[in-house]
mmCIF file of C-alpha atoms in Angstrom:
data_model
loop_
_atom_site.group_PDB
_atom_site.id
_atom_site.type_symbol
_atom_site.label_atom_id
_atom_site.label_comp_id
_atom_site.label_asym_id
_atom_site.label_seq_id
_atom_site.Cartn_x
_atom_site.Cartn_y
_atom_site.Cartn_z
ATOM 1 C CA UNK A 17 -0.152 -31.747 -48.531
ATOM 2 C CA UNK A 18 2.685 -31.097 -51.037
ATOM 3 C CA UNK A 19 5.939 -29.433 -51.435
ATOM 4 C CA UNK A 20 7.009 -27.227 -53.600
ATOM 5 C CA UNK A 21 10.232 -28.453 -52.743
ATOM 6 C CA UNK A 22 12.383 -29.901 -55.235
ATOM 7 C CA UNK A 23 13.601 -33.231 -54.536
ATOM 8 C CA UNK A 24 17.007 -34.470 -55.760
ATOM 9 C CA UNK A 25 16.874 -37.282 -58.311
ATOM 10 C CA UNK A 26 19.867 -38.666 -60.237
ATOM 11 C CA UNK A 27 21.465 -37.139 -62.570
ATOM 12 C CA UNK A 28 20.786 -40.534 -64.964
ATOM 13 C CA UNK A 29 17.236 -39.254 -64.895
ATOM 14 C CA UNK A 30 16.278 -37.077 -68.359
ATOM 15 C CA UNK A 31 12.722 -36.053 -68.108
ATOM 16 C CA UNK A 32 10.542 -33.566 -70.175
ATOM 17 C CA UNK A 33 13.942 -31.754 -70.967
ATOM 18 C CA UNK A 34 14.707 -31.509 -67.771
ATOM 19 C CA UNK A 35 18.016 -32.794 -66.666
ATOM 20 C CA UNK A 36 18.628 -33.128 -62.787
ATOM 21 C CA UNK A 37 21.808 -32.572 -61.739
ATOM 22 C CA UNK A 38 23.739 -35.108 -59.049
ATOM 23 C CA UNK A 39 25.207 -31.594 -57.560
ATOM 24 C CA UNK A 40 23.705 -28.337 -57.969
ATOM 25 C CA UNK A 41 25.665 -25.374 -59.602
ATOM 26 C CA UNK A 42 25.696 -22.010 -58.337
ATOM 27 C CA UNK A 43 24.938 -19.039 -61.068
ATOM 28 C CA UNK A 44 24.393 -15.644 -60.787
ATOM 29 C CA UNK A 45 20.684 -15.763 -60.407
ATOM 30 C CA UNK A 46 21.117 -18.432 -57.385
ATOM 31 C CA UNK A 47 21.678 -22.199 -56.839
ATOM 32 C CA UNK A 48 20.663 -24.704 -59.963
ATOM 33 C CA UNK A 49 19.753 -28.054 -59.346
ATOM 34 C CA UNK A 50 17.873 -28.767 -62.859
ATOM 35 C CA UNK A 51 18.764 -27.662 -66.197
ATOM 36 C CA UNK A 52 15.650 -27.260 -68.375
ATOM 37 C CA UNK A 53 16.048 -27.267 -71.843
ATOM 38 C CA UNK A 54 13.803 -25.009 -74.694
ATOM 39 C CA UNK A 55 12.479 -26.255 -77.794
ATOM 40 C CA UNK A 56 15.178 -25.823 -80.477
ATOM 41 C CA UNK A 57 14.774 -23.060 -83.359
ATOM 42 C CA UNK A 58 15.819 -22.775 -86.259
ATOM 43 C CA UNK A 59 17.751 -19.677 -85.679
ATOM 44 C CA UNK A 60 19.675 -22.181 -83.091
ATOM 45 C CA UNK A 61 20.431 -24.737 -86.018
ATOM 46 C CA UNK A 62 21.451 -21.418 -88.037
ATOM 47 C CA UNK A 63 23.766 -20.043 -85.286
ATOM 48 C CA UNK A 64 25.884 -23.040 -84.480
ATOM 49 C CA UNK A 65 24.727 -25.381 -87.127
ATOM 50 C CA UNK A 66 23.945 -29.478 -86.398
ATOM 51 C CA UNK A 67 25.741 -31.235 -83.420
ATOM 52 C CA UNK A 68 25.858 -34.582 -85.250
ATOM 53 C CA UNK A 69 27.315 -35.337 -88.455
ATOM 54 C CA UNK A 70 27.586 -38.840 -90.515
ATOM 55 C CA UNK A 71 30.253 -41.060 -91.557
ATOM 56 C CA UNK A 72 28.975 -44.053 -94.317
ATOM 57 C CA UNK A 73 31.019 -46.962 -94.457
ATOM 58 C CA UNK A 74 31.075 -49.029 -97.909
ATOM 59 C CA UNK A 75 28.041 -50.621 -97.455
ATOM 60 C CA UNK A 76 26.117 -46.902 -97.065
ATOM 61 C CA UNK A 77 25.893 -47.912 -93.442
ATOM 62 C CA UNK A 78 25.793 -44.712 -91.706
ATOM 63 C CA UNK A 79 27.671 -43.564 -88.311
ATOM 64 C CA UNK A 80 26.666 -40.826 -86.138
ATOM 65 C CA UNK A 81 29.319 -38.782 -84.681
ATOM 66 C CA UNK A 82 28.499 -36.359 -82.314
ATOM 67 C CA UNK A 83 30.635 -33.190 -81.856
ATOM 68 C CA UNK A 84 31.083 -32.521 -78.278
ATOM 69 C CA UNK A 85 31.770 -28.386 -78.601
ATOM 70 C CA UNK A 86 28.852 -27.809 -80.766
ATOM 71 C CA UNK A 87 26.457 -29.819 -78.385
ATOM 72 C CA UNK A 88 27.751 -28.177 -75.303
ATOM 73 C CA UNK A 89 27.300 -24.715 -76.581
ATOM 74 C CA UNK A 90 23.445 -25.712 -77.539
ATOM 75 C CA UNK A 91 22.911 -26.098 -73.672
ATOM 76 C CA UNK A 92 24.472 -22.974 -73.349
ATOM 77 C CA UNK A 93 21.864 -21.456 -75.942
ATOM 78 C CA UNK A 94 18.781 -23.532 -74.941
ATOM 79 C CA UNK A 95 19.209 -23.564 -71.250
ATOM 80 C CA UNK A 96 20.584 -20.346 -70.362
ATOM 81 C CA UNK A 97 23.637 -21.909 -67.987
ATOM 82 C CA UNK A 98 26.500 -19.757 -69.006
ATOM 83 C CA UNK A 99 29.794 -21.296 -69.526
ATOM 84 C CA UNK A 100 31.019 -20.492 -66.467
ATOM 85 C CA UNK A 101 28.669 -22.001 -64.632
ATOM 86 C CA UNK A 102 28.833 -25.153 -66.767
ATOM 87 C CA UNK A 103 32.558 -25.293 -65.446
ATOM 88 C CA UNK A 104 31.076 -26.661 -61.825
ATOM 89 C CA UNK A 105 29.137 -29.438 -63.409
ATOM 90 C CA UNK A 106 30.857 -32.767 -62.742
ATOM 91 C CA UNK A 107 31.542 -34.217 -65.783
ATOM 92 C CA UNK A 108 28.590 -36.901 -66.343
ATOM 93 C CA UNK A 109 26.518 -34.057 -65.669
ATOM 94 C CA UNK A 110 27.948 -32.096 -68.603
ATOM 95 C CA UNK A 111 28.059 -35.484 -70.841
ATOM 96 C CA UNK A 112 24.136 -35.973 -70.249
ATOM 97 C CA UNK A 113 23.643 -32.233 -70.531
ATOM 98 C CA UNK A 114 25.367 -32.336 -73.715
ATOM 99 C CA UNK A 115 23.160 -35.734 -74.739
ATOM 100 C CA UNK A 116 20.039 -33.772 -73.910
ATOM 101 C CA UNK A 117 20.809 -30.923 -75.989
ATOM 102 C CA UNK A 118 21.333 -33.525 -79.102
ATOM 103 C CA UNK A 119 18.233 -35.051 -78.331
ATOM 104 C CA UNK A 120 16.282 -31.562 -78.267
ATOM 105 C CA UNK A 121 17.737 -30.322 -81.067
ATOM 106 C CA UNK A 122 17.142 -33.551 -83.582
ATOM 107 C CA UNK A 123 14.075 -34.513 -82.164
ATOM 108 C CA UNK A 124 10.910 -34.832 -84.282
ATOM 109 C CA UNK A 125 9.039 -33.593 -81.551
ATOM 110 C CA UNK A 126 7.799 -30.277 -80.628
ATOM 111 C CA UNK A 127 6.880 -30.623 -76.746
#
């Protein structure tokens, strides 16, 4: 027979928009061990526009750059964590939080 348990994983492991934390955070609705992110909209995009801009070098080669601020306030938006609680998250958490919420947001797909 199964748990319902959740089991701790590592934080290296990004599933289904699910990120796993490597120590759970405590918000006001209890403790958080996973942050699960929503499908991006394009009210999101509208509200805090894109995470990732481009610099070309002078062959047309482009390089992403990723702004950290924007991409932390989309798992804000599309997780729900409030800042506050974001400040217990060690940093790698926060990093691959902030990874996951570039991913959602410029991904192709919808699941």
């Amino acid at each position: 027979m199964s748990s319902n348990k959740p089991t701790a994983k590592p934080a290296e492991e990004i599933n289904e928009n699910v990120l796993t934390l490597a120590k759970p955070i405590m918000t006001i609705d209890g403790e958080v061990r996973h942050l699960k992110f929503r499908e991006a909209t394009g009210a999101d995009y509208l509200q805090l526009g894109s995470p990732v801009t481009y610099e070309f070098d002078t062959d047309g080669n482009a390089k992403p750059n990723v702004n950290e601020k924007i991409a932390l306030k989309y798992v804000t938006l599309l997780t729900g964590i409030d800042e506050t609680s974001m400040k217990q998250m060690r940093p790698k958490d926060l990093m691959l939080a902030g990874q996951m919420a570039v991913a959602v947001v410029m991904s192709d797909d919808p699941s």
